[in-house]
CSV table of C-alpha atoms and ligand atoms in Angstrom, one decimal:
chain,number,residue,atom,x,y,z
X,1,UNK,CA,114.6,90.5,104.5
X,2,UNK,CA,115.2,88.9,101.2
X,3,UNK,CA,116.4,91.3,98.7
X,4,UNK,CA,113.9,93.4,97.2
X,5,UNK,CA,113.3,93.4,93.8
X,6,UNK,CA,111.1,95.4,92.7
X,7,UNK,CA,110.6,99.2,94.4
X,8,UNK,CA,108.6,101.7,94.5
X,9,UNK,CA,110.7,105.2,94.3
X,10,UNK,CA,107.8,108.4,95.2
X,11,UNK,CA,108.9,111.3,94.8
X,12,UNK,CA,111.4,110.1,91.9
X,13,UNK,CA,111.6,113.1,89.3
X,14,UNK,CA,113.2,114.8,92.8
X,15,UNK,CA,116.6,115.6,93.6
X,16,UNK,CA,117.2,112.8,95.7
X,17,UNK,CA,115.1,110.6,93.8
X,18,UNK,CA,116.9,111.4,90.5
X,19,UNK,CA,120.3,110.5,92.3
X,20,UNK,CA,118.7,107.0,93.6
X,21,UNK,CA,117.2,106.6,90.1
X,22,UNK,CA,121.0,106.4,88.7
X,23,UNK,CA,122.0,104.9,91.4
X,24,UNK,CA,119.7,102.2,92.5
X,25,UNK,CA,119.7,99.8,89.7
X,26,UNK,CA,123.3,98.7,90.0
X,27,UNK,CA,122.4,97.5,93.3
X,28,UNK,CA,119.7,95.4,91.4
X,29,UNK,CA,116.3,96.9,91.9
X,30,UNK,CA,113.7,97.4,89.4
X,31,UNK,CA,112.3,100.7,90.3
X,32,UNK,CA,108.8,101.9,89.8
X,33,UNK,CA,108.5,105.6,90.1
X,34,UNK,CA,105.4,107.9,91.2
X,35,UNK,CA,105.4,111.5,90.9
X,36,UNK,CA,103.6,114.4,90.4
X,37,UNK,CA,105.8,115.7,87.4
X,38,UNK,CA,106.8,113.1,84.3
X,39,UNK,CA,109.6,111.2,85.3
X,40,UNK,CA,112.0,111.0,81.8
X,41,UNK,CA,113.4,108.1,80.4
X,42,UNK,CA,111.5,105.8,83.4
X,43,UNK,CA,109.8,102.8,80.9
X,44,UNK,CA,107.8,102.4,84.5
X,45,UNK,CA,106.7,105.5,85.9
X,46,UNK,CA,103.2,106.7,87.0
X,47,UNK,CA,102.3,110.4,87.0
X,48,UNK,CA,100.0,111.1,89.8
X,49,UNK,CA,99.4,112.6,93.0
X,50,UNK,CA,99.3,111.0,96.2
X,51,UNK,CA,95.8,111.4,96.9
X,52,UNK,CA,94.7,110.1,93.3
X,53,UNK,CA,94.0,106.4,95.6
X,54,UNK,CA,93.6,104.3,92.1
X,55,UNK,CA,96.8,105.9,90.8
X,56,UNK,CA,98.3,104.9,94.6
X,57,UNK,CA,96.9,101.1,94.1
X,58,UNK,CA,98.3,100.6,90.9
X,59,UNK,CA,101.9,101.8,92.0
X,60,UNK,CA,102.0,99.5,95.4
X,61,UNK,CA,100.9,96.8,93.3
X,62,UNK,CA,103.2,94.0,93.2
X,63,UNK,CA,105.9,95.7,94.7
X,64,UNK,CA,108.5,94.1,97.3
X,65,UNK,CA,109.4,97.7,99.3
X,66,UNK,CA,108.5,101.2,98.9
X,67,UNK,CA,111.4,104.4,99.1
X,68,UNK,CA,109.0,107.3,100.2
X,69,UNK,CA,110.7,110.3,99.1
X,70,UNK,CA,107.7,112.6,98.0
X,71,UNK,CA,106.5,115.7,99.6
X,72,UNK,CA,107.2,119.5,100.0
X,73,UNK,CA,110.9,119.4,100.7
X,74,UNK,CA,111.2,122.5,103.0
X,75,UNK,CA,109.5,124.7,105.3
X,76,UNK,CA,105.9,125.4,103.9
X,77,UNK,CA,102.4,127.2,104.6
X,78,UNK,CA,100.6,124.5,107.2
X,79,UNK,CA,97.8,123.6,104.7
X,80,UNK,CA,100.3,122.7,101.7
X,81,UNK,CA,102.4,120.5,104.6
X,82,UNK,CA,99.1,119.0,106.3
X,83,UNK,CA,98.4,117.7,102.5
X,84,UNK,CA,101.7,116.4,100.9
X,85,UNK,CA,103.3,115.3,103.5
X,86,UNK,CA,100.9,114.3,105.8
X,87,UNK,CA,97.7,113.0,104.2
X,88,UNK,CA,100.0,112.2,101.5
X,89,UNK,CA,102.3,110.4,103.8
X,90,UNK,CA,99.1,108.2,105.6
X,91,UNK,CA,97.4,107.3,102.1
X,92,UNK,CA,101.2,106.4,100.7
X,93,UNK,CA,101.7,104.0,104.1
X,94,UNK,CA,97.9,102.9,103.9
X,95,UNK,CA,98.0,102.0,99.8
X,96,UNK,CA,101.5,99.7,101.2
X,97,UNK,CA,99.9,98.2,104.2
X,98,UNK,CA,96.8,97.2,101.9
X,99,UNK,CA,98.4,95.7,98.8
X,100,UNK,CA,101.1,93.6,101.8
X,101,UNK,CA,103.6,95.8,100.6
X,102,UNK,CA,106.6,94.6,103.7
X,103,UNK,CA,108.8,97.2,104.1
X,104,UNK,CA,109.0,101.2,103.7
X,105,UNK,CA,112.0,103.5,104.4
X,106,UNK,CA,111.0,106.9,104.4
X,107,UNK,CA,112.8,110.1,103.5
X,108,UNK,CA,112.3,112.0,107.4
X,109,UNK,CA,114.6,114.5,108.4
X,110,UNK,CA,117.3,115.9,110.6
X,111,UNK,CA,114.2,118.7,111.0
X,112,UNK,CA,112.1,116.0,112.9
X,113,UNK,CA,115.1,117.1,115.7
X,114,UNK,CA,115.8,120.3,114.5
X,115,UNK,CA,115.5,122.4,117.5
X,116,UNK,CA,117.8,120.0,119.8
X,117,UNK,CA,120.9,122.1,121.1
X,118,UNK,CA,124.0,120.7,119.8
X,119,UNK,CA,125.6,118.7,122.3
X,120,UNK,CA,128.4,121.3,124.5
X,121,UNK,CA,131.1,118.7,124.1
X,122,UNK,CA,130.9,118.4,120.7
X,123,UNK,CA,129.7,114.7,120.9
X,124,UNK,CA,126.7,113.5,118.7
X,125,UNK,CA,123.3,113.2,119.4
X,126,UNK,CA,121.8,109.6,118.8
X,127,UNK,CA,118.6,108.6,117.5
X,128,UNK,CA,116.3,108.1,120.8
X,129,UNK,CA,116.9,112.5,121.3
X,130,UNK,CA,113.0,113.1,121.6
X,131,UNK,CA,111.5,114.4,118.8
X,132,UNK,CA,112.1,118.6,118.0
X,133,UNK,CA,110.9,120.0,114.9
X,134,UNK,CA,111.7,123.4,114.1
X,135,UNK,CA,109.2,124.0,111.4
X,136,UNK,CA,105.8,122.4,110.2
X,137,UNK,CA,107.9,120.6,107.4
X,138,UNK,CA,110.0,119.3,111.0
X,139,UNK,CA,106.5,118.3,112.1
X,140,UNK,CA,105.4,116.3,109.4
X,141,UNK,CA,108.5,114.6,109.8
X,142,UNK,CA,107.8,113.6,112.7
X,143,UNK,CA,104.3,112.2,112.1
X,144,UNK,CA,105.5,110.2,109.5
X,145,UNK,CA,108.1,108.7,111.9
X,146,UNK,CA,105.1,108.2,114.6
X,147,UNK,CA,103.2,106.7,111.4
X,148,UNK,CA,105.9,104.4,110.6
X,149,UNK,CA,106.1,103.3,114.8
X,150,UNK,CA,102.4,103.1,114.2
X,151,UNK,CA,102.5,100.7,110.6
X,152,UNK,CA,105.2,98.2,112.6
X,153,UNK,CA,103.4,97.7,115.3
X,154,UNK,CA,100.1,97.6,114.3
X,155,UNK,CA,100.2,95.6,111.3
X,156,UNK,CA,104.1,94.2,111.3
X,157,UNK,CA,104.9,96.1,108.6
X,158,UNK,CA,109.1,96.4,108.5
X,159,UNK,CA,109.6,100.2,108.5
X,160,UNK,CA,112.6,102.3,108.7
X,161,UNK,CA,112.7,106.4,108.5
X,162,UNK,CA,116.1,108.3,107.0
X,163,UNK,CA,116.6,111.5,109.2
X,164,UNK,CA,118.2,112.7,106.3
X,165,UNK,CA,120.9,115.5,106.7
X,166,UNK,CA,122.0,118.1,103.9
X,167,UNK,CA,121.6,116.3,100.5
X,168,UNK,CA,123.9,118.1,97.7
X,169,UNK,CA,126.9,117.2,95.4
X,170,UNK,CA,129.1,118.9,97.9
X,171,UNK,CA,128.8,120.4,101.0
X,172,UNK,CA,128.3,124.4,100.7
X,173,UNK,CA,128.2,125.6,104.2
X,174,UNK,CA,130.0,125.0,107.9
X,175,UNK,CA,127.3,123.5,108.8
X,176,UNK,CA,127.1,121.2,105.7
X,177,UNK,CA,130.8,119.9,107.2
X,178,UNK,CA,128.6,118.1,109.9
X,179,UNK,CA,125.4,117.3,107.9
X,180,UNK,CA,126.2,116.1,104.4
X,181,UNK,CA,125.1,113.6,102.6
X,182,UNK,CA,126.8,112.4,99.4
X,183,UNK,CA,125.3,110.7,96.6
X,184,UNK,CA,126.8,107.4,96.9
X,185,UNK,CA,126.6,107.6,100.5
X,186,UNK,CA,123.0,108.3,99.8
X,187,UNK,CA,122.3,105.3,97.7
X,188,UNK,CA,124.4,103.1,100.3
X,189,UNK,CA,121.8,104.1,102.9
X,190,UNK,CA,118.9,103.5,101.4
X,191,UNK,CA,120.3,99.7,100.3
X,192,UNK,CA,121.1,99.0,103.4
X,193,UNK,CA,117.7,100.4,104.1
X,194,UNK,CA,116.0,98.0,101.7
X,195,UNK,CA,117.9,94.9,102.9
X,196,UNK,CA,119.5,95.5,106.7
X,197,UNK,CA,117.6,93.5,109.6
X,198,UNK,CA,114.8,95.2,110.8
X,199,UNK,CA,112.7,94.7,113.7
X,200,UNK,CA,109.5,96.9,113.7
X,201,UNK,CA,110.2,100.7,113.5
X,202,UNK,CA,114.2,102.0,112.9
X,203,UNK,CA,114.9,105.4,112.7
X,204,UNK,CA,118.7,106.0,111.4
X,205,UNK,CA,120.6,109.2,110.7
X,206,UNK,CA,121.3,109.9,107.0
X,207,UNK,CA,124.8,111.6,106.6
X,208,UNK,CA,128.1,110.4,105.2
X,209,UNK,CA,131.3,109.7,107.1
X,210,UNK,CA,131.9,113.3,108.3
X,211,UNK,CA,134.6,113.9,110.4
X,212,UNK,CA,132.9,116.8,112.3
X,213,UNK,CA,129.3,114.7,112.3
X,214,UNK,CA,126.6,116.0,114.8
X,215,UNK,CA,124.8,112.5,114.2
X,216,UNK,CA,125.3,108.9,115.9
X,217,UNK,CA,125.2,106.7,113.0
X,218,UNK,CA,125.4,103.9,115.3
X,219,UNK,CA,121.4,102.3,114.1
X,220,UNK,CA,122.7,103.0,110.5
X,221,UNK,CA,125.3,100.8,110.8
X,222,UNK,CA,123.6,98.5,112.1
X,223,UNK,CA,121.6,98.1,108.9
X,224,UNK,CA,125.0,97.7,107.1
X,225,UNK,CA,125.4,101.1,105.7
X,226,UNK,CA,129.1,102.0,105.4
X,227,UNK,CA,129.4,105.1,103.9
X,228,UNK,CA,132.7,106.0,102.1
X,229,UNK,CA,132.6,109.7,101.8
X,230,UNK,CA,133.7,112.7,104.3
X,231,UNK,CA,132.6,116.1,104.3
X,232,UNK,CA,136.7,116.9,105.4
X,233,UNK,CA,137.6,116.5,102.3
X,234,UNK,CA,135.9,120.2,101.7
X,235,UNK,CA,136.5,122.0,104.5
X,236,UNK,CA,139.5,123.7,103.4
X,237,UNK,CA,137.4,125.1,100.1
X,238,UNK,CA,134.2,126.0,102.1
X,239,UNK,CA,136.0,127.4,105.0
X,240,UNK,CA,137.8,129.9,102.7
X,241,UNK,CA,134.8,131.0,101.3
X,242,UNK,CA,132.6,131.0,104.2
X,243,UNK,CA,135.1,131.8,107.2
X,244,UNK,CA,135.8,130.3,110.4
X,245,UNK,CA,132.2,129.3,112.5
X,246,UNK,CA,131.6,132.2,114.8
X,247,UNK,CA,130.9,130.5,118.4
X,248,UNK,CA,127.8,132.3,118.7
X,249,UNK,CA,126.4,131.4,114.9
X,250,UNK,CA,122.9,130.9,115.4
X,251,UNK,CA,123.2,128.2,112.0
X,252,UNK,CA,124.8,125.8,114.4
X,253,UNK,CA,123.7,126.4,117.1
X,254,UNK,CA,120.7,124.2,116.8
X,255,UNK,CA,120.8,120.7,114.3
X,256,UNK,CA,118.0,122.0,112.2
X,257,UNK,CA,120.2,125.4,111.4
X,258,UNK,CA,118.8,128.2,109.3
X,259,UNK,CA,115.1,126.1,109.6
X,260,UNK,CA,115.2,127.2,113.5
X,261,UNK,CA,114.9,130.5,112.3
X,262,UNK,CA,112.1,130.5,109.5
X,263,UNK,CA,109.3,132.6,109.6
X,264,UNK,CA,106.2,131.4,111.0
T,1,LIG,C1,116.1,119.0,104.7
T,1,LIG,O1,115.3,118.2,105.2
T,1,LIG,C2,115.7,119.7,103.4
T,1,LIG,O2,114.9,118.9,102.6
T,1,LIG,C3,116.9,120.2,102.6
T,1,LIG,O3,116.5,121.1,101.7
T,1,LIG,C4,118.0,120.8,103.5
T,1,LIG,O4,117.5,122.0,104.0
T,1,LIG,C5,118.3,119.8,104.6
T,1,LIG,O5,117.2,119.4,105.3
T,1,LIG,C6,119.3,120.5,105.6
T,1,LIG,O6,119.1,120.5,106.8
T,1,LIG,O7,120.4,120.9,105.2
């Protein structure tokens, strides 16, 4: 598409959407931010919730793309899910669709797969793997992919979802070895997000250049991400803390980890 200019960043006082917030603006965006909490030092910010519809108007409003970060970021009573992140999720996607808004990218997650097995050969899984979640936050993840399918080919809108991994400064577990994200490689996704060629509905893996990666980042690259960092690089450090993987760890034995196991 032609380059965005102007975005809208939900979700922005967050910990990823602080990170793009730095981050973004070298690429050349001007970012409009929504959130529930006061975003500092943003000169264009709107505090609101998602379901506040004249808040959600004003914030699509003029706007070339959308980066759909907000919601409840983890594993959540149903009723708290079913209303951030998916009401919130359909009236963020319907606001877009409304004000011609042409393309979203969407902050999904490796949870949307969570309860695949990990491939026995130690291969990685690619994007088609049918959809797993291994917790209601999974499931809403999933909706808001099948809302995205549904957006593209209903009403052409251009509309990629970011099965994100493990988002932090540096990975912190064994698990993290396979799943991080960096920063950088973070805002390098979401560009290439923003500007790659897109026909209808792409779903893309979000993790860095990770030796031991559990993800195909095949559709990513497609987009033109080329991300630069490797969770190797920390292996040494976390593997001293944490020890070797056991071969029987339930953490990996499953992509989504720990969230396999949460309580119902
Ligand atoms: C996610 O989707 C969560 O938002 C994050 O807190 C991490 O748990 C991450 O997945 C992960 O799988 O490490």
């Amino acid at each position: 598409m032609d380059r965005p200019r102007r975005v809208l960043l939900t979700g922005a006082a967050g910990r990823i959407g602080s990170c793009l917030r730095e981050l973004l603006p070298a690429y050349g965006y001007r970012l409009r931010c929504f959130d529930r909490l006061p975003v500092p030092g943003e000169p264009d910010a709107i505090t609101a919730d998602l379901r506040d519809a004249e808040a959600l108007a004003a914030a699509v409003d003029g706007v070339d793309a959308v980066v759909h970060l907000a919601g409840i970021p983890g594993e959540a009573p149903f009723a708290d899910i079913l209303a951030a992140n998916i009401d919130g999720t359909y009236r963020l996607y319907d606001a877009a669709r409304a004000a011609g808004v042409r393309r979203i990218v969407y902050a999904s997650s490796n949870h949307a797969v969570g309860f695949t097995e990990r491939p026995a050969d130690g291969g990685t899984v690619p994007v088609d793997t049918p959809q797993r979640p291994d917790t209601y936050y999974g499931l809403s993840k999933c909706f808001g992919e099948n809302l995205a399918s549904l957006y593209a080919d209903r009403h052409g809108m251009e509309t990629v979802s970011l099965r994100i991994g493990s988002f932090t400064d540096e990975p912190r577990s064994v698990r993290m070895l396979a799943t991080w994200l960096s920063p950088g490689d973070c805002a390098r996704l979401v560009h290439a997000a923003l500007t790659g060629p897109v026909s209808g509905h792409t779903v893309v893996y979000g993790i860095s250049a990770n030796t031991r990666a559990w993800w195909d980042l095949a559709s990513a690259r497609a987009l033109g991400y080329r991300p630069v960092d490797d969770a190797e690089a920390f292996a040494a450090k976390v593997i001293a803390e944490h020890g070797e993987p056991a071969a029987d760890d339930p953490e990996l034995r499953y992509l989504g980890g720990s969230f396999t196991q949460a309580a119902p």
